[in-house]
Amino acid sequence: MELASRFTHQKPSGMVRVFQAIEKMNDVLNLSIGEPDFVTEPDIVEAGAKGALEGFTHYPPLQGFFDVREAACAYWERHHGYKSSPENVYISVGGLHIPWLAFGALLNPGDEVMLIEPYFTPYEAQIRGNGGVPVAVRTREENNFAPSLDELRAAATPRTRGIILNYPGNPSGRVPTRKQLEEIAEFVEERDMFVLSDEIYESMVFTGKHECFANLPGMKERTLLASGVSKSHCMTGWRLGYVFAPQNVINTMCVLSSFQTYGVNTLSQKAAAYAMNTQDEKVKARAKIFGERMKMVEGRLNLMKGVKCHAAEGAFYLFPSISGTGLTSEEFTWRLLNEAHVAVLPGSAFGETGEGYIRIACTQSMEALRESMDKMEEFCRRL
Ligand code: PMP
C-alpha cells in the first residue's frame, strides 16, 4: 500500500533501532528502558478495579474526572507549592499526548519552538506534526546542559513562539540551577513566549528540591506544566498524564481531544486519583532507591577507561561522556550491545549535543546494574 509521502522517508530513531535489536536477543542486560522496574502498587490496582465495579465504565468527561484533577492539584501544592484549580487541569493519555495537544492548540504554521539539546526525541515530531518548526538549542555539559541566556538569544528569531523545558532531564538526568531557570524566565518574558515545562520526573531530584518553573515570578500565565503518574507512581502502562495550563489552552486541548481520544480510560483515572492522594511515602522511598543505584553506577563509570560521569542529579538517568574511548555514541552503543550484551542508548539519538555521550537508565536491580557495570568495564578495558 502506498504510504503518505510525509512518512515514506521516516526512519526508526536511534532509540527505536536499539529497542528492535534487543527484541531479537535473549541475554541482554537492558539499561535502555525509561520506565521504573517496579510494578504498580496493589492498592492502586484495586482502586482502578473498584472504579470499574462502581460503574465508572462509561465515556469520561473530556477534561478528565473532577476528582483526578483535584488530586493532581493537591499533589503539586503539597510537594511543590504550586497552586492551581481543577478547571485548569487536563487529563491526558500519558504524558506523551500533552505536547501534541498543546502544540495543536498553540502553534500557527511556521511558528518556531525551541528544543534544548539533548532532548526527549518525540517532541520534535510533535512540533512538526502540528505545523511548527523545531529549533534546536545547543548546550554544554559544564552548564548542566541548561542553555545560557546568550545561547537562547542566539537561537531566537522573530518566529520563535515557545520553548520546551524538561527537568530533571531525559536523557541527561541533569537539573538546572535556580539561577539558570531565572535566566530562561527572563528570556521568555523578553520574547513574550509560552513554555511547555515537562516535569514528569519531579519526584526524583537528588540535588535539593524540585523547582517548579511555573512558580517563578511571572511564569504561571505563560507555562503549561506537564506531568503524569507514569514515573512517580510506576504506572506507565495505565497511560495517564496531566497538564496545568491557562483556561483557553485547556478548553482548546479538550476540543482537540474530542476527535482524537475522547478522554482517558476511566479505570486509569480512578487509580491515578487514588495514587496521587495516598502514596507519598512510597514515592519517596522509591526515589531513594533510584538515587542509591545511580550513585553506585556513577562511581563505577568513573573508574572506566575513557568514561566520565557527572554526579546523579535527577530522574533515573546518567549521561556519561564516552568520548575518551575514541568511539562515537553509536559505535560505543552498538559494540557494547553486540560484544558485552549490555544495552544503553546513544546520546546522539537526542540531538547533536548528545554526541560523545550515552544514556544509562538505572531501571534495573542493584544486582543487574553491578553485573552490567562489570561487563562494561571489561568492554572499555578491551577497547
Ligand atoms: N516526558 C518525558 C521527558 C519522558 O521521559 C516520558 C516517558 N519516557 C514522557 C514524557 C511520557 O510519559 P508517559 O509514559 O506518561 O506518556
Short mmCIF file of C-alpha atoms and ligand atoms in Angstrom, two decimals:
data_model
loop_
_atom_site.label_atom_id
_atom_site.label_comp_id
_atom_site.label_asym_id
_atom_site.label_seq_id
_atom_site.Cartn_x
_atom_site.Cartn_y
_atom_site.Cartn_z
CA MET A 1 0.00 0.00 0.00
CA GLU A 2 1.33 3.46 -0.79
CA LEU A 3 2.27 5.46 2.29
CA ALA A 4 1.69 9.17 2.80
CA SER A 5 4.68 10.93 1.26
CA ARG A 6 5.47 12.62 4.57
CA PHE A 7 6.19 9.22 6.09
CA THR A 8 7.96 7.42 3.24
CA HIS A 9 11.38 8.66 4.36
CA GLN A 10 10.69 8.24 8.09
CA LYS A 11 13.41 6.00 9.54
CA PRO A 12 13.36 4.44 13.02
CA SER A 13 15.19 6.68 15.52
CA GLY A 14 18.49 5.72 17.17
CA MET A 15 16.41 4.73 20.19
CA VAL A 16 13.95 2.53 18.28
CA ARG A 17 16.78 0.75 16.44
CA VAL A 18 18.32 -0.30 19.76
CA PHE A 19 14.93 -1.46 21.09
CA GLN A 20 14.34 -3.50 17.93
CA ALA A 21 17.78 -5.15 18.19
CA ILE A 22 17.21 -6.08 21.85
CA GLU A 23 13.94 -7.83 20.95
CA LYS A 24 15.95 -10.32 18.89
CA MET A 25 18.45 -11.08 21.66
CA ASN A 26 17.68 -13.00 24.83
CA ASP A 27 20.53 -12.41 27.27
CA VAL A 28 20.74 -8.63 27.31
CA LEU A 29 21.28 -6.54 30.44
CA ASN A 30 18.93 -3.78 29.45
CA LEU A 31 19.83 -0.30 30.68
CA SER A 32 17.92 1.41 27.89
CA ILE A 33 14.44 1.37 29.41
CA GLY A 34 12.95 4.67 30.52
CA GLU A 35 10.44 3.30 32.99
CA PRO A 36 10.58 2.13 36.61
CA ASP A 37 11.23 -1.60 37.03
CA PHE A 38 8.69 -1.67 39.91
CA VAL A 39 5.13 -2.78 39.21
CA THR A 40 2.17 -0.63 40.26
CA GLU A 41 1.33 -0.96 43.97
CA PRO A 42 -1.56 -3.45 44.53
CA ASP A 43 -3.77 -0.92 46.35
CA ILE A 44 -3.58 1.37 43.30
CA VAL A 45 -4.64 -1.55 41.09
CA GLU A 46 -7.54 -2.22 43.47
CA ALA A 47 -8.64 1.42 43.26
CA GLY A 48 -8.89 1.04 39.48
CA ALA A 49 -10.87 -2.20 39.81
CA LYS A 50 -13.17 -0.61 42.40
CA GLY A 51 -13.88 2.20 39.95
CA ALA A 52 -15.00 -0.36 37.37
CA LEU A 53 -17.23 -2.17 39.87
CA GLU A 54 -18.79 1.12 40.91
CA GLY A 55 -19.88 1.69 37.33
CA PHE A 56 -17.24 4.08 36.01
CA THR A 57 -17.34 2.26 32.72
CA HIS A 58 -18.88 4.94 30.52
CA TYR A 59 -17.30 7.71 28.46
CA PRO A 60 -15.45 10.03 30.82
CA PRO A 61 -15.71 13.83 30.83
CA LEU A 62 -13.40 15.17 28.10
CA GLN A 63 -11.26 17.12 30.56
CA GLY A 64 -10.97 14.18 32.98
CA PHE A 65 -12.89 13.32 36.15
CA PHE A 66 -13.03 16.14 38.66
CA ASP A 67 -11.53 14.01 41.46
CA VAL A 68 -8.41 13.14 39.48
CA ARG A 69 -7.93 16.80 38.51
CA GLU A 70 -8.37 17.74 42.18
CA ALA A 71 -5.82 15.07 43.18
CA ALA A 72 -3.27 16.47 40.69
CA CYS A 73 -3.75 19.98 42.15
CA ALA A 74 -3.37 18.70 45.72
CA TYR A 75 -0.25 16.68 44.81
CA TRP A 76 1.54 19.68 43.24
CA GLU A 77 0.54 22.06 46.01
CA ARG A 78 1.69 19.59 48.69
CA HIS A 79 5.01 18.74 47.04
CA HIS A 80 6.00 21.89 45.19
CA GLY A 81 3.82 24.72 46.49
CA TYR A 82 2.26 25.13 43.03
CA LYS A 83 -1.34 26.30 43.29
CA SER A 84 -3.89 25.59 40.61
CA SER A 85 -7.53 24.55 40.36
CA PRO A 86 -9.26 21.59 38.67
CA GLU A 87 -10.60 23.93 35.95
CA ASN A 88 -7.01 24.45 34.79
CA VAL A 89 -6.12 20.76 34.54
CA TYR A 90 -6.48 18.45 31.54
CA ILE A 91 -6.07 14.68 32.00
CA SER A 92 -4.22 13.12 29.05
CA VAL A 93 -3.37 9.73 27.57
CA GLY A 94 0.07 9.51 29.19
CA GLY A 95 2.40 12.46 29.47
CA LEU A 96 3.23 11.86 25.82
CA HIS A 97 -0.03 13.20 24.42
CA ILE A 98 0.29 16.57 26.14
CA PRO A 99 2.74 18.24 23.74
CA TRP A 100 0.70 17.02 20.78
CA LEU A 101 -2.49 18.66 22.03
CA ALA A 102 -0.66 21.71 23.37
CA PHE A 103 1.06 22.41 20.06
CA GLY A 104 -2.24 21.79 18.27
CA ALA A 105 -3.79 24.48 20.47
CA LEU A 106 -0.93 26.98 20.28
CA LEU A 107 1.00 26.82 17.01
CA ASN A 108 0.36 28.59 13.73
CA PRO A 109 2.13 27.22 10.63
CA GLY A 110 5.82 28.14 10.74
CA ASP A 111 5.90 29.05 14.43
CA GLU A 112 9.21 28.06 15.98
CA VAL A 113 9.55 26.12 19.21
CA MET A 114 12.92 25.88 20.94
CA LEU A 115 14.14 22.46 21.93
CA ILE A 116 17.01 22.31 24.36
CA GLU A 117 19.53 19.64 23.45
CA PRO A 118 19.82 16.86 24.42
CA TYR A 119 16.03 16.49 24.30
CA PHE A 120 13.35 13.78 24.63
CA THR A 121 13.09 12.79 20.96
CA PRO A 122 9.28 12.72 20.42
CA TYR A 123 8.98 16.49 20.99
CA GLU A 124 10.50 17.18 17.59
CA ALA A 125 7.89 15.20 15.63
CA GLN A 126 5.15 16.64 17.84
CA ILE A 127 6.14 20.21 16.90
CA ARG A 128 6.40 19.34 13.19
CA GLY A 129 3.17 17.36 13.22
CA ASN A 130 1.33 20.47 14.38
CA GLY A 131 2.79 22.78 11.73
CA GLY A 132 5.60 24.18 13.88
CA VAL A 133 9.34 24.29 13.31
CA PRO A 134 11.63 22.81 15.98
CA VAL A 135 14.73 24.89 16.65
CA ALA A 136 17.46 23.01 18.47
CA VAL A 137 19.42 24.92 21.10
CA ARG A 138 22.89 23.50 21.68
CA THR A 139 24.05 23.35 25.29
CA ARG A 140 27.20 22.36 27.16
CA GLU A 141 27.79 19.79 29.85
CA GLU A 142 29.64 22.28 32.06
CA ASN A 143 26.31 24.19 32.29
CA ASN A 144 24.30 21.04 33.25
CA PHE A 145 23.04 21.03 29.64
CA ALA A 146 20.94 24.10 30.51
CA PRO A 147 21.05 26.93 27.92
CA SER A 148 22.67 30.24 28.84
CA LEU A 149 20.87 33.48 28.09
CA ASP A 150 23.32 34.09 25.23
CA GLU A 151 22.68 30.65 23.73
CA LEU A 152 18.93 31.26 23.88
CA ARG A 153 19.17 34.72 22.34
CA ALA A 154 21.39 33.40 19.55
CA ALA A 155 18.83 30.72 18.60
CA ALA A 156 15.78 33.03 18.71
CA THR A 157 14.16 34.52 15.60
CA PRO A 158 11.04 36.66 15.08
CA ARG A 159 9.11 33.40 14.56
CA THR A 160 10.03 31.95 17.98
CA ARG A 161 6.82 31.33 19.93
CA GLY A 162 7.66 28.83 22.61
CA ILE A 163 10.22 26.67 24.37
CA ILE A 164 10.12 23.18 25.85
CA LEU A 165 11.82 22.60 29.17
CA ASN A 166 12.27 19.17 30.67
CA TYR A 167 13.92 18.68 34.02
CA PRO A 168 15.11 16.51 35.62
CA GLY A 169 16.02 15.83 32.02
CA ASN A 170 15.56 12.83 29.82
CA PRO A 171 18.17 11.83 28.64
CA SER A 172 20.64 13.92 30.65
CA GLY A 173 19.32 13.33 34.19
CA ARG A 174 20.51 16.88 34.87
CA VAL A 175 18.72 19.58 36.85
CA PRO A 176 19.17 23.28 36.07
CA THR A 177 20.05 25.62 38.93
CA ARG A 178 17.56 28.21 40.17
CA LYS A 179 19.71 30.89 38.52
CA GLN A 180 19.59 29.08 35.16
CA LEU A 181 15.81 28.80 35.41
CA GLU A 182 15.59 32.51 36.20
CA GLU A 183 17.61 33.32 33.09
CA ILE A 184 15.27 31.22 30.96
CA ALA A 185 12.32 33.06 32.55
CA GLU A 186 13.95 36.40 31.72
CA PHE A 187 14.33 35.32 28.09
CA VAL A 188 10.74 34.04 27.90
CA GLU A 189 9.44 37.35 29.25
CA GLU A 190 11.65 39.36 26.90
CA ARG A 191 10.32 37.44 23.87
CA ASP A 192 6.73 37.06 25.07
CA MET A 193 6.83 33.25 24.71
CA PHE A 194 4.96 30.24 26.05
CA VAL A 195 6.73 27.46 27.96
CA LEU A 196 5.89 23.78 27.96
CA SER A 197 7.63 22.58 31.11
CA ASP A 198 7.73 18.79 31.23
CA GLU A 199 8.39 17.99 34.87
CA ILE A 200 7.35 14.33 34.80
CA TYR A 201 10.46 13.33 36.82
CA GLU A 202 9.73 15.83 39.62
CA SER A 203 9.68 13.14 42.31
CA MET A 204 13.29 12.11 41.61
CA VAL A 205 15.59 15.03 42.36
CA PHE A 206 18.77 14.28 44.29
CA THR A 207 20.32 17.74 44.47
CA GLY A 208 17.83 19.50 46.71
CA LYS A 209 14.21 20.37 45.99
CA HIS A 210 12.49 20.34 42.62
CA GLU A 211 11.85 23.92 41.47
CA CYS A 212 8.61 24.24 39.59
CA PHE A 213 9.12 26.58 36.61
CA ALA A 214 5.59 27.99 36.83
CA ASN A 215 6.39 29.19 40.38
CA LEU A 216 8.96 31.69 39.09
CA PRO A 217 7.66 35.27 39.10
CA GLY A 218 5.52 35.99 36.05
CA MET A 219 5.74 32.43 34.66
CA LYS A 220 2.45 30.84 35.72
CA GLU A 221 0.43 32.53 32.97
CA ARG A 222 2.99 31.58 30.32
CA THR A 223 3.55 27.98 31.39
CA LEU A 224 1.94 24.67 30.60
CA LEU A 225 3.14 22.41 33.41
CA ALA A 226 3.14 18.80 32.20
CA SER A 227 3.49 15.69 34.34
CA GLY A 228 1.89 12.32 34.98
CA VAL A 229 1.86 9.24 37.17
CA SER A 230 3.97 7.04 34.87
CA LYS A 231 7.31 7.58 36.59
CA SER A 232 6.43 8.77 40.10
CA HIS A 233 3.82 6.06 40.71
CA CYS A 234 5.17 3.29 38.42
CA MET A 235 2.08 3.46 36.21
CA THR A 236 3.48 3.65 32.65
CA GLY A 237 1.01 1.06 31.36
CA TRP A 238 -2.00 2.94 32.67
CA ARG A 239 -1.26 5.81 30.26
CA LEU A 240 -2.19 8.75 32.42
CA GLY A 241 -0.70 12.22 32.33
CA TYR A 242 -1.94 15.69 33.11
CA VAL A 243 -1.20 19.31 32.37
CA PHE A 244 -1.88 22.58 34.20
CA ALA A 245 -2.44 25.46 31.79
CA PRO A 246 -4.34 28.72 31.25
CA GLN A 247 -8.07 28.20 30.73
CA ASN A 248 -8.22 28.95 26.99
CA VAL A 249 -5.46 26.41 26.32
CA ILE A 250 -7.22 23.72 28.40
CA ASN A 251 -10.51 24.39 26.60
CA THR A 252 -8.89 24.01 23.19
CA MET A 253 -7.00 20.87 24.21
CA CYS A 254 -10.37 19.37 25.22
CA VAL A 255 -11.87 20.22 21.83
CA LEU A 256 -8.88 18.70 20.02
CA SER A 257 -9.07 15.54 22.11
CA SER A 258 -12.77 15.18 21.26
CA PHE A 259 -11.76 13.98 17.79
CA GLN A 260 -8.67 12.07 18.86
CA THR A 261 -9.11 10.08 22.05
CA TYR A 262 -12.33 11.30 23.62
CA GLY A 263 -10.94 11.28 27.12
CA VAL A 264 -8.84 8.86 29.11
CA ASN A 265 -9.52 5.32 30.31
CA THR A 266 -11.85 5.65 33.32
CA LEU A 267 -10.15 2.93 35.40
CA SER A 268 -6.76 4.58 34.99
CA GLN A 269 -8.23 7.86 36.12
CA LYS A 270 -9.70 6.32 39.28
CA ALA A 271 -6.43 4.53 40.02
CA ALA A 272 -4.42 7.71 39.44
CA ALA A 273 -6.65 9.82 41.70
CA TYR A 274 -6.12 7.28 44.47
CA ALA A 275 -2.38 7.08 43.74
CA MET A 276 -1.78 10.82 43.86
CA ASN A 277 -3.68 11.10 47.15
CA THR A 278 -2.14 8.21 49.09
CA GLN A 279 1.40 7.22 48.04
CA ASP A 280 3.76 10.00 49.11
CA GLU A 281 5.89 7.78 51.35
CA LYS A 282 6.26 5.09 48.69
CA VAL A 283 7.17 7.66 46.04
CA LYS A 284 9.87 8.99 48.37
CA ALA A 285 11.17 5.51 49.20
CA ARG A 286 11.49 4.59 45.51
CA ALA A 287 13.29 7.84 44.71
CA LYS A 288 15.80 6.88 47.41
CA ILE A 289 16.35 3.51 45.73
CA PHE A 290 16.92 5.15 42.33
CA GLY A 291 19.33 7.63 43.96
CA GLU A 292 21.38 4.82 45.53
CA ARG A 293 21.54 2.89 42.27
CA MET A 294 22.64 5.96 40.38
CA LYS A 295 25.36 6.73 42.89
CA MET A 296 26.72 3.21 42.59
CA VAL A 297 26.67 3.29 38.76
CA GLU A 298 28.21 6.77 38.66
CA GLY A 299 31.08 5.57 40.88
CA ARG A 300 31.70 2.53 38.69
CA LEU A 301 31.58 4.55 35.44
CA ASN A 302 34.20 6.98 36.68
CA LEU A 303 36.64 4.09 37.12
CA MET A 304 36.28 3.00 33.49
CA LYS A 305 38.84 3.86 30.83
CA GLY A 306 37.63 6.72 28.63
CA VAL A 307 34.38 7.28 30.56
CA LYS A 308 33.47 10.30 32.71
CA CYS A 309 30.21 10.62 34.59
CA HIS A 310 28.56 13.57 36.36
CA ALA A 311 27.02 13.17 39.83
CA ALA A 312 23.46 11.82 39.87
CA GLU A 313 21.07 14.79 39.85
CA GLY A 314 17.64 13.53 38.91
CA ALA A 315 15.28 11.16 37.08
CA PHE A 316 16.85 7.70 36.78
CA TYR A 317 19.27 8.57 34.00
CA LEU A 318 23.02 9.02 33.89
CA PHE A 319 24.54 10.60 30.80
CA PRO A 320 28.25 9.84 30.91
CA SER A 321 30.74 11.09 28.37
CA ILE A 322 32.38 8.26 26.44
CA SER A 323 34.41 10.50 24.14
CA GLY A 324 37.62 9.39 25.90
CA THR A 325 37.17 5.94 24.36
CA GLY A 326 37.62 7.36 20.85
CA LEU A 327 34.27 5.89 19.75
CA THR A 328 31.17 7.80 18.67
CA SER A 329 27.96 7.37 20.69
CA GLU A 330 26.55 4.98 18.07
CA GLU A 331 29.75 2.95 17.79
CA PHE A 332 30.01 2.63 21.56
CA THR A 333 26.34 1.64 21.93
CA TRP A 334 26.34 -0.99 19.20
CA ARG A 335 29.67 -2.51 20.15
CA LEU A 336 28.65 -2.63 23.84
CA LEU A 337 25.41 -4.35 22.84
CA ASN A 338 26.98 -6.84 20.45
CA GLU A 339 30.18 -7.57 22.36
CA ALA A 340 29.07 -7.29 26.02
CA HIS A 341 25.28 -7.68 25.70
CA VAL A 342 24.61 -4.50 27.66
CA ALA A 343 22.03 -2.15 26.16
CA VAL A 344 22.27 1.63 26.55
CA LEU A 345 21.16 4.44 24.22
CA PRO A 346 23.43 6.60 22.07
CA GLY A 347 23.44 10.23 23.22
CA SER A 348 23.28 11.31 19.57
CA ALA A 349 19.69 9.99 19.40
CA PHE A 350 18.72 13.07 21.47
CA GLY A 351 20.22 15.81 19.29
CA GLU A 352 23.74 16.74 18.20
CA THR A 353 24.78 17.90 21.68
CA GLY A 354 24.38 14.26 22.78
CA GLU A 355 27.22 13.06 20.55
CA GLY A 356 30.01 11.66 22.73
CA TYR A 357 27.56 10.57 25.44
CA ILE A 358 25.40 7.54 26.21
CA ARG A 359 22.19 7.31 28.26
CA ILE A 360 22.10 4.77 31.06
CA ALA A 361 18.75 4.11 32.73
CA CYS A 362 19.13 2.81 36.28
CA THR A 363 15.85 0.96 35.98
CA GLN A 364 17.19 -2.46 36.93
CA SER A 365 18.02 -4.06 40.28
CA MET A 366 21.30 -3.23 42.00
CA GLU A 367 22.49 -6.74 41.15
CA ALA A 368 21.76 -6.35 37.42
CA LEU A 369 23.35 -2.90 37.43
CA ARG A 370 26.52 -4.28 39.07
CA GLU A 371 26.73 -7.07 36.51
CA SER A 372 26.23 -4.55 33.69
CA MET A 373 28.99 -2.34 35.08
CA ASP A 374 31.36 -5.35 35.31
CA LYS A 375 30.70 -6.11 31.63
CA MET A 376 31.01 -2.51 30.56
CA GLU A 377 34.28 -2.10 32.47
CA GLU A 378 35.71 -5.15 30.76
CA PHE A 379 34.47 -3.84 27.37
CA CYS A 380 36.18 -0.46 27.93
CA ARG A 381 39.39 -2.16 29.04
CA ARG A 382 39.48 -4.16 25.80
CA LEU A 383 38.97 -1.14 23.52
N1 PMP B 1 8.21 13.23 29.03
C1 PMP B 1 9.40 12.68 29.26
C2 PMP B 1 10.58 13.56 29.46
C3 PMP B 1 9.54 11.28 29.30
O1 PMP B 1 10.75 10.75 29.52
C4 PMP B 1 8.41 10.48 29.10
C5 PMP B 1 8.49 8.97 29.11
N2 PMP B 1 9.64 8.40 28.67
C6 PMP B 1 7.18 11.11 28.86
C7 PMP B 1 7.12 12.48 28.83
C8 PMP B 1 5.93 10.34 28.57
O2 PMP B 1 5.43 9.70 29.66
P1 PMP B 1 4.15 8.77 29.57
O3 PMP B 1 4.62 7.39 29.68
O4 PMP B 1 3.31 9.21 30.74
O5 PMP B 1 3.46 9.04 28.27
#
